[in-house]
PDB file of C-alpha atoms in Angstrom:
ATOM      1  CA  MET A 779     132.062 147.322  40.488  1.00  0.00           C
ATOM      2  CA  PHE A 780     131.322 147.896  44.187  1.00  0.00           C
ATOM      3  CA  THR A 781     129.529 151.149  44.975  1.00  0.00           C
ATOM      4  CA  THR A 782     130.001 152.416  48.510  1.00  0.00           C
ATOM      5  CA  PRO A 783     127.227 154.072  50.506  1.00  0.00           C
ATOM      6  CA  LEU A 784     129.266 157.279  50.340  1.00  0.00           C
ATOM      7  CA  VAL A 785     129.278 157.249  46.535  1.00  0.00           C
ATOM      8  CA  ILE A 786     125.538 156.593  46.442  1.00  0.00           C
ATOM      9  CA  ALA A 787     124.872 159.326  48.976  1.00  0.00           C
ATOM     10  CA  THR A 788     127.019 161.769  47.022  1.00  0.00           C
ATOM     11  CA  THR A 789     125.134 160.993  43.808  1.00  0.00           C
ATOM     12  CA  VAL A 790     121.761 161.464  45.459  1.00  0.00           C
ATOM     13  CA  ALA A 791     122.925 164.633  47.194  1.00  0.00           C
ATOM     14  CA  ALA A 792     124.148 166.067  43.911  1.00  0.00           C
ATOM     15  CA  THR A 793     120.767 165.371  42.311  1.00  0.00           C
ATOM     16  CA  LEU A 794     118.975 167.098  45.147  1.00  0.00           C
ATOM     17  CA  GLY A 795     121.498 169.904  45.446  1.00  0.00           C
ATOM     18  CA  ALA A 796     119.981 172.305  42.975  1.00  0.00           C
ATOM     19  CA  ALA A 797     116.486 171.907  44.408  1.00  0.00           C
ATOM     20  CA  VAL A 798     117.681 172.248  47.988  1.00  0.00           C
ATOM     21  CA  GLY A 799     119.705 175.342  47.122  1.00  0.00           C
ATOM     22  CA  PHE A 800     116.678 176.976  45.570  1.00  0.00           C
ATOM     23  CA  LEU A 801     114.390 176.045  48.442  1.00  0.00           C
ATOM     24  CA  ALA A 802     116.833 177.071  51.157  1.00  0.00           C
ATOM     25  CA  SER A 803     116.127 180.750  50.572  1.00  0.00           C
ATOM     26  CA  ARG A 804     112.464 180.334  51.397  1.00  0.00           C
ATOM     27  CA  THR A 805     111.460 180.033  55.041  1.00  0.00           C
ATOM     28  CA  ALA A 806     108.249 178.218  54.167  1.00  0.00           C
ATOM     29  CA  THR A 807     110.158 175.390  52.531  1.00  0.00           C
ATOM     30  CA  ARG A 808     112.415 174.565  55.484  1.00  0.00           C
ATOM     31  CA  PRO A 809     110.252 171.589  56.575  1.00  0.00           C
ATOM     32  CA  ILE A 810     110.608 170.167  53.051  1.00  0.00           C
ATOM     33  CA  ILE A 811     114.385 170.533  53.195  1.00  0.00           C
ATOM     34  CA  ALA A 812     114.494 168.832  56.588  1.00  0.00           C
ATOM     35  CA  THR A 813     112.367 165.973  55.267  1.00  0.00           C
ATOM     36  CA  LEU A 814     114.622 165.519  52.233  1.00  0.00           C
ATOM     37  CA  ARG A 815     117.709 165.415  54.433  1.00  0.00           C
ATOM     38  CA  ASP A 816     116.117 162.890  56.784  1.00  0.00           C
ATOM     39  CA  GLU A 817     115.047 160.668  53.900  1.00  0.00           C
ATOM     40  CA  LEU A 818     118.537 160.816  52.396  1.00  0.00           C
ATOM     41  CA  ALA A 819     120.161 159.945  55.717  1.00  0.00           C
ATOM     42  CA  ASP A 820     117.739 157.055  56.205  1.00  0.00           C
ATOM     43  CA  ALA A 821     118.400 155.717  52.702  1.00  0.00           C
ATOM     44  CA  VAL A 822     122.162 155.786  53.249  1.00  0.00           C
ATOM     45  CA  TRP A 823     121.766 154.051  56.631  1.00  0.00           C
ATOM     46  CA  GLN A 824     119.667 151.271  55.097  1.00  0.00           C
ATOM     47  CA  LEU A 825     122.268 150.645  52.412  1.00  0.00           C
ATOM     48  CA  SER A 826     124.933 149.845  54.995  1.00  0.00           C
ATOM     49  CA  HIS A 827     122.988 148.400  57.939  1.00  0.00           C
ATOM     50  CA  ASP A 828     120.921 145.352  58.815  1.00  0.00           C
ATOM     51  CA  ALA A 829     117.317 146.375  59.447  1.00  0.00           C
ATOM     52  CA  LEU A 830     116.632 143.785  62.172  1.00  0.00           C
ATOM     53  CA  THR A 831     119.664 144.202  64.417  1.00  0.00           C
ATOM     54  CA  GLY A 832     120.955 147.668  63.528  1.00  0.00           C
ATOM     55  CA  LEU A 833     124.435 146.268  62.919  1.00  0.00           C
ATOM     56  CA  HIS A 834     126.308 146.882  59.706  1.00  0.00           C
ATOM     57  CA  ASN A 835     125.458 144.589  56.822  1.00  0.00           C
ATOM     58  CA  ARG A 836     127.974 143.118  54.383  1.00  0.00           C
ATOM     59  CA  THR A 837     128.089 146.372  52.405  1.00  0.00           C
ATOM     60  CA  GLY A 838     128.775 148.365  55.551  1.00  0.00           C
ATOM     61  CA  LEU A 839     131.478 145.922  56.621  1.00  0.00           C
ATOM     62  CA  ARG A 840     133.209 146.309  53.262  1.00  0.00           C
ATOM     63  CA  ALA A 841     133.218 150.084  53.659  1.00  0.00           C
ATOM     64  CA  ILE A 842     134.741 149.801  57.134  1.00  0.00           C
ATOM     65  CA  HIS A 843     137.370 147.383  55.888  1.00  0.00           C
ATOM     66  CA  ASN A 844     138.236 149.754  53.047  1.00  0.00           C
ATOM     67  CA  ALA A 845     138.785 152.503  55.604  1.00  0.00           C
ATOM     68  CA  LEU A 846     141.059 150.231  57.644  1.00  0.00           C
ATOM     69  CA  ALA A 847     142.957 149.312  54.486  1.00  0.00           C
ATOM     70  CA  ALA A 848     143.665 152.994  53.916  1.00  0.00           C
ATOM     71  CA  SER A 849     144.859 153.478  57.482  1.00  0.00           C
ATOM     72  CA  VAL A 850     148.570 153.662  58.230  1.00  0.00           C
ATOM     73  CA  GLN A 851     147.914 153.247  61.946  1.00  0.00           C
ATOM     74  CA  HIS A 852     146.438 149.743  61.915  1.00  0.00           C
ATOM     75  CA  ARG A 853     148.482 147.437  59.683  1.00  0.00           C
ATOM     76  CA  GLN A 854     146.881 144.204  60.906  1.00  0.00           C
ATOM     77  CA  ILE A 855     143.289 143.436  61.744  1.00  0.00           C
ATOM     78  CA  VAL A 856     141.542 140.585  63.497  1.00  0.00           C
ATOM     79  CA  THR A 857     138.438 139.133  61.870  1.00  0.00           C
ATOM     80  CA  VAL A 858     135.948 137.088  63.876  1.00  0.00           C
ATOM     81  CA  LEU A 859     133.229 135.045  62.213  1.00  0.00           C
ATOM     82  CA  ILE A 860     130.437 134.116  64.649  1.00  0.00           C
ATOM     83  CA  ASP A 861     127.886 131.423  63.852  1.00  0.00           C
ATOM     84  CA  LEU A 862     125.199 130.560  66.399  1.00  0.00           C
ATOM     85  CA  ASP A 863     124.895 126.889  67.353  1.00  0.00           C
ATOM     86  CA  LEU A 864     121.465 125.284  66.853  1.00  0.00           C
ATOM     87  CA  PHE A 865     119.731 128.581  66.155  1.00  0.00           C
ATOM     88  CA  LYS A 866     117.333 126.831  63.771  1.00  0.00           C
ATOM     89  CA  GLU A 867     116.056 124.636  66.602  1.00  0.00           C
ATOM     90  CA  VAL A 868     115.126 127.685  68.698  1.00  0.00           C
ATOM     91  CA  ASN A 869     113.522 129.348  65.700  1.00  0.00           C
ATOM     92  CA  ASP A 870     111.524 126.226  64.793  1.00  0.00           C
ATOM     93  CA  THR A 871     110.480 125.474  68.374  1.00  0.00           C
ATOM     94  CA  TYR A 872     109.379 128.923  69.497  1.00  0.00           C
ATOM     95  CA  GLY A 873     108.688 130.765  66.231  1.00  0.00           C
ATOM     96  CA  HIS A 874     110.226 133.578  64.222  1.00  0.00           C
ATOM     97  CA  ASP A 875     109.490 136.269  66.811  1.00  0.00           C
ATOM     98  CA  ALA A 876     111.574 134.325  69.297  1.00  0.00           C
ATOM     99  CA  GLY A 877     114.283 133.888  66.686  1.00  0.00           C
ATOM    100  CA  ASP A 878     114.305 137.614  65.983  1.00  0.00           C
ATOM    101  CA  ASP A 879     114.513 138.393  69.714  1.00  0.00           C
ATOM    102  CA  LEU A 880     117.480 136.078  69.999  1.00  0.00           C
ATOM    103  CA  LEU A 881     119.238 137.642  67.024  1.00  0.00           C
ATOM    104  CA  LYS A 882     118.681 141.171  68.340  1.00  0.00           C
ATOM    105  CA  ALA A 883     119.912 140.273  71.832  1.00  0.00           C
ATOM    106  CA  THR A 884     122.978 138.569  70.388  1.00  0.00           C
ATOM    107  CA  ALA A 885     123.672 141.532  68.118  1.00  0.00           C
ATOM    108  CA  THR A 886     123.527 143.906  71.083  1.00  0.00           C
ATOM    109  CA  ARG A 887     126.023 141.782  73.002  1.00  0.00           C
ATOM    110  CA  ILE A 888     128.354 141.527  70.030  1.00  0.00           C
ATOM    111  CA  ALA A 889     128.213 145.278  69.410  1.00  0.00           C
ATOM    112  CA  ARG A 890     129.046 146.096  73.037  1.00  0.00           C
ATOM    113  CA  LEU A 891     131.944 143.657  73.123  1.00  0.00           C
ATOM    114  CA  THR A 892     133.253 144.856  69.773  1.00  0.00           C
ATOM    115  CA  ALA A 893     133.357 148.433  71.030  1.00  0.00           C
ATOM    116  CA  LEU A 894     135.723 147.336  73.811  1.00  0.00           C
ATOM    117  CA  TYR A 895     138.252 146.438  71.115  1.00  0.00           C
ATOM    118  CA  SER A 896     137.669 149.511  68.912  1.00  0.00           C
ATOM    119  CA  GLY A 897     136.089 147.336  66.232  1.00  0.00           C
ATOM    120  CA  GLN A 898     132.925 147.145  64.161  1.00  0.00           C
ATOM    121  CA  ALA A 899     130.320 144.371  63.975  1.00  0.00           C
ATOM    122  CA  ALA A 900     128.032 143.180  61.196  1.00  0.00           C
ATOM    123  CA  ARG A 901     125.287 140.678  60.617  1.00  0.00           C
ATOM    124  CA  LEU A 902     126.187 138.912  57.391  1.00  0.00           C
ATOM    125  CA  SER A 903     123.108 136.716  56.998  1.00  0.00           C
ATOM    126  CA  GLY A 904     120.780 134.599  59.119  1.00  0.00           C
ATOM    127  CA  ASP A 905     122.538 133.759  62.376  1.00  0.00           C
ATOM    128  CA  GLU A 906     126.002 134.648  61.134  1.00  0.00           C
ATOM    129  CA  PHE A 907     127.859 137.704  62.428  1.00  0.00           C
ATOM    130  CA  ALA A 908     131.285 139.166  61.797  1.00  0.00           C
ATOM    131  CA  VAL A 909     133.624 141.477  63.666  1.00  0.00           C
ATOM    132  CA  ILE A 910     136.693 143.317  62.409  1.00  0.00           C
ATOM    133  CA  ALA A 911     138.982 145.216  64.738  1.00  0.00           C
ATOM    134  CA  PRO A 912     142.556 146.505  64.912  1.00  0.00           C
ATOM    135  CA  LEU A 913     144.831 143.713  66.096  1.00  0.00           C
ATOM    136  CA  ASP A 914     145.603 143.796  69.808  1.00  0.00           C
ATOM    137  CA  THR A 915     147.843 140.781  70.357  1.00  0.00           C
ATOM    138  CA  ALA A 916     147.913 141.195  74.136  1.00  0.00           C
ATOM    139  CA  ARG A 917     144.116 140.905  74.390  1.00  0.00           C
ATOM    140  CA  LEU A 918     143.340 138.521  71.530  1.00  0.00           C
ATOM    141  CA  ILE A 919     142.748 135.408  73.650  1.00  0.00           C
ATOM    142  CA  ASN A 920     140.764 137.431  76.172  1.00  0.00           C
ATOM    143  CA  MET A 921     138.628 138.723  73.307  1.00  0.00           C
ATOM    144  CA  ALA A 922     137.881 135.206  72.068  1.00  0.00           C
ATOM    145  CA  VAL A 923     136.926 133.902  75.511  1.00  0.00           C
ATOM    146  CA  LEU A 924     134.785 136.942  76.292  1.00  0.00           C
ATOM    147  CA  PHE A 925     132.784 136.717  73.079  1.00  0.00           C
ATOM    148  CA  THR A 926     132.164 132.992  73.523  1.00  0.00           C
ATOM    149  CA  SER A 927     131.057 133.280  77.149  1.00  0.00           C
ATOM    150  CA  VAL A 928     128.888 136.401  76.816  1.00  0.00           C
ATOM    151  CA  ILE A 929     126.985 135.084  73.784  1.00  0.00           C
ATOM    152  CA  ALA A 930     126.204 131.925  75.787  1.00  0.00           C
ATOM    153  CA  GLU A 931     124.410 133.837  78.549  1.00  0.00           C
ATOM    154  CA  PRO A 932     120.613 133.200  78.749  1.00  0.00           C
ATOM    155  CA  VAL A 933     118.235 135.306  76.645  1.00  0.00           C
ATOM    156  CA  GLN A 934     114.526 135.916  77.199  1.00  0.00           C
ATOM    157  CA  VAL A 935     112.473 135.594  74.006  1.00  0.00           C
ATOM    158  CA  ARG A 936     108.805 135.965  73.081  1.00  0.00           C
ATOM    159  CA  THR A 937     106.626 132.938  72.358  1.00  0.00           C
ATOM    160  CA  ASP A 938     102.890 132.380  71.896  1.00  0.00           C
ATOM    161  CA  ASP A 939     102.793 131.084  75.468  1.00  0.00           C
ATOM    162  CA  GLY A 940     104.659 134.037  76.946  1.00  0.00           C
ATOM    163  CA  PRO A 941     108.326 134.831  77.602  1.00  0.00           C
ATOM    164  CA  VAL A 942     110.777 131.927  77.601  1.00  0.00           C
ATOM    165  CA  THR A 943     114.443 131.932  78.580  1.00  0.00           C
ATOM    166  CA  VAL A 944     116.756 130.170  76.146  1.00  0.00           C
ATOM    167  CA  THR A 945     120.478 129.621  76.088  1.00  0.00           C
ATOM    168  CA  ILE A 946     122.383 129.412  72.837  1.00  0.00           C
ATOM    169  CA  THR A 947     126.080 129.102  72.136  1.00  0.00           C
ATOM    170  CA  ALA A 948     128.262 130.113  69.216  1.00  0.00           C
ATOM    171  CA  SER A 949     131.167 128.844  67.159  1.00  0.00           C
ATOM    172  CA  LEU A 950     133.857 131.451  66.491  1.00  0.00           C
ATOM    173  CA  GLY A 951     136.532 131.452  63.822  1.00  0.00           C
ATOM    174  CA  ILE A 952     139.271 134.024  64.369  1.00  0.00           C
ATOM    175  CA  ALA A 953     141.867 135.121  61.846  1.00  0.00           C
ATOM    176  CA  VAL A 954     144.559 137.788  61.661  1.00  0.00           C
ATOM    177  CA  ALA A 955     145.321 139.422  58.326  1.00  0.00           C
ATOM    178  CA  SER A 956     147.028 142.470  56.913  1.00  0.00           C
ATOM    179  CA  ASN A 957     144.782 145.491  56.540  1.00  0.00           C
ATOM    180  CA  THR A 958     145.548 145.376  52.795  1.00  0.00           C
ATOM    181  CA  ASP A 959     144.349 141.774  52.374  1.00  0.00           C
ATOM    182  CA  LEU A 960     140.964 141.263  50.754  1.00  0.00           C
ATOM    183  CA  LEU A 961     138.083 141.126  53.213  1.00  0.00           C
ATOM    184  CA  GLU A 962     136.155 138.250  51.670  1.00  0.00           C
ATOM    185  CA  GLY A 963     138.962 136.577  49.762  1.00  0.00           C
ATOM    186  CA  VAL A 964     141.363 136.424  52.720  1.00  0.00           C
ATOM    187  CA  ALA A 965     140.183 137.709  56.098  1.00  0.00           C
ATOM    188  CA  LEU A 966     136.642 136.310  56.135  1.00  0.00           C
ATOM    189  CA  HIS A 967     137.709 133.157  54.295  1.00  0.00           C
ATOM    190  CA  ARG A 968     140.302 132.356  56.954  1.00  0.00           C
ATOM    191  CA  ALA A 969     137.880 133.112  59.766  1.00  0.00           C
ATOM    192  CA  ASP A 970     135.240 130.975  58.040  1.00  0.00           C
ATOM    193  CA  THR A 971     137.638 128.042  57.821  1.00  0.00           C
ATOM    194  CA  ALA A 972     138.465 128.313  61.517  1.00  0.00           C
ATOM    195  CA  MET A 973     134.769 128.608  62.385  1.00  0.00           C
ATOM    196  CA  TYR A 974     134.011 125.320  60.618  1.00  0.00           C
ATOM    197  CA  HIS A 975     136.660 123.668  62.799  1.00  0.00           C
ATOM    198  CA  ALA A 976     134.961 125.108  65.880  1.00  0.00           C
ATOM    199  CA  LYS A 977     131.682 123.599  64.639  1.00  0.00           C
ATOM    200  CA  GLN A 978     133.322 120.230  64.030  1.00  0.00           C
ATOM    201  CA  GLN A 979     134.690 120.220  67.569  1.00  0.00           C
ATOM    202  CA  GLY A 980     131.186 120.575  68.995  1.00  0.00           C
ATOM    203  CA  GLY A 981     130.571 124.316  68.963  1.00  0.00           C
ATOM    204  CA  ASN A 982     130.565 126.709  71.909  1.00  0.00           C
ATOM    205  CA  ARG A 983     134.225 127.458  71.358  1.00  0.00           C
ATOM    206  CA  HIS A 984     136.656 129.541  69.351  1.00  0.00           C
ATOM    207  CA  VAL A 985     139.345 128.382  66.932  1.00  0.00           C
ATOM    208  CA  PHE A 986     142.206 130.504  65.610  1.00  0.00           C
ATOM    209  CA  TYR A 987     143.130 130.209  61.960  1.00  0.00           C
ATOM    210  CA  ARG A 988     146.576 128.721  61.368  1.00  0.00           C
ATOM    211  CA  PRO A 989     148.549 129.012  58.110  1.00  0.00           C
ATOM    212  CA  GLY A 990     147.662 126.106  55.861  1.00  0.00           C
ATOM    213  CA  MET A 991     144.409 125.315  57.683  1.00  0.00           C
ATOM    214  CA  ALA A 992     141.821 123.799  55.346  1.00  0.00           C
ATOM    215  CA  MET A 993     138.110 123.220  55.626  1.00  0.00           C
ATOM    216  CA  PRO A 994     137.311 120.059  57.620  1.00  0.00           C
ATOM    217  CA  SER A 995     136.199 117.160  55.452  1.00  0.00           C
ATOM    218  CA  HIS A 996     132.861 116.888  57.241  1.00  0.00           C
ATOM    219  CA  GLN A 997     131.154 120.188  57.924  1.00  0.00           C
ATOM    220  CA  PRO A 998     128.574 119.669  60.695  1.00  0.00           C
ATOM    221  CA  ARG A 999     126.010 122.221  59.612  1.00  0.00           C
ATOM    222  CA  ARG A1000     122.275 122.066  59.055  1.00  0.00           C
ATOM    223  CA  GLY A1001     122.765 122.733  55.353  1.00  0.00           C
ATOM    224  CA  PRO A1002     124.488 125.220  53.042  1.00  0.00           C
ATOM    225  CA  ARG A1003     124.216 128.856  54.042  1.00  0.00           C
ATOM    226  CA  LEU A1004     122.633 131.352  51.685  1.00  0.00           C
ATOM    227  CA  ARG A1005     125.998 132.764  50.670  1.00  0.00           C
ATOM    228  CA  ASP A1006     127.326 129.233  50.049  1.00  0.00           C
ATOM    229  CA  ARG A1007     124.364 128.482  47.767  1.00  0.00           C
ATOM    230  CA  ARG A1008     124.981 131.727  45.900  1.00  0.00           C
ATOM    231  CA  ARG A1009     128.616 130.780  45.344  1.00  0.00           C
ATOM    232  CA  SER A1010     127.554 127.390  44.012  1.00  0.00           C
ATOM    233  CA  GLN A1011     125.019 128.983  41.683  1.00  0.00           C
ATOM    234  CA  ASN A1012     127.663 131.371  40.395  1.00  0.00           C
ATOM    235  CA  GLY A1013     130.032 128.494  39.735  1.00  0.00           C
ATOM    236  CA  ARG A1014     132.530 129.449  42.454  1.00  0.00           C
ATOM    237  CA  GLY A1015     134.079 127.222  45.068  1.00  0.00           C
ATOM    238  CA  ALA A1016     133.418 127.599  48.775  1.00  0.00           C
TER     239      ALA A1016
END
């Protein structure tokens, strides 16, 4: 059963409640109360966010999707799956610090663009990001082009020999689903399928999911992603 950060926070808060209530009456214990509150807030943040980029993680994305599912205002959402092209080559050539710089810069760009469309962004794993936002049909193509072009702008990264400017592109899969559809079983799956087609077509592009679209027969990746390996280990299909 999935436990949301809110449920966890509520449980922890209830445990601390009696102690905090007792301590609150004593002026000398106020620093302790403040520390407890800060530690609780930090723990909740870590449960729903990626430590490297500050974006939501998969748990945080689920919570956001659940909130959208409960909304009567937004009945359709757009899901964008973003996979960086040839990220491993940059990471292997310049080192992990350079790779981390690239991921953080990309995450910042994705977050800023996502805000323009009233959405939320997450880093799912490695060099894979996701965005969910209320559907805005009039700006959907503009959104796809903007994400693709902005991610491809040069980034300065750290190396042992000093700063180096690198340029990396991304493959985007974009899908539209009802806000009541499952996040991973429908929305992300459709976006993932479209993203593989973007990869097959050479990357640095976006592909919209179409009804009936299937995974391409040859998936031009460097190897199975962590979440794909987990599915295989658990006996589930891709």
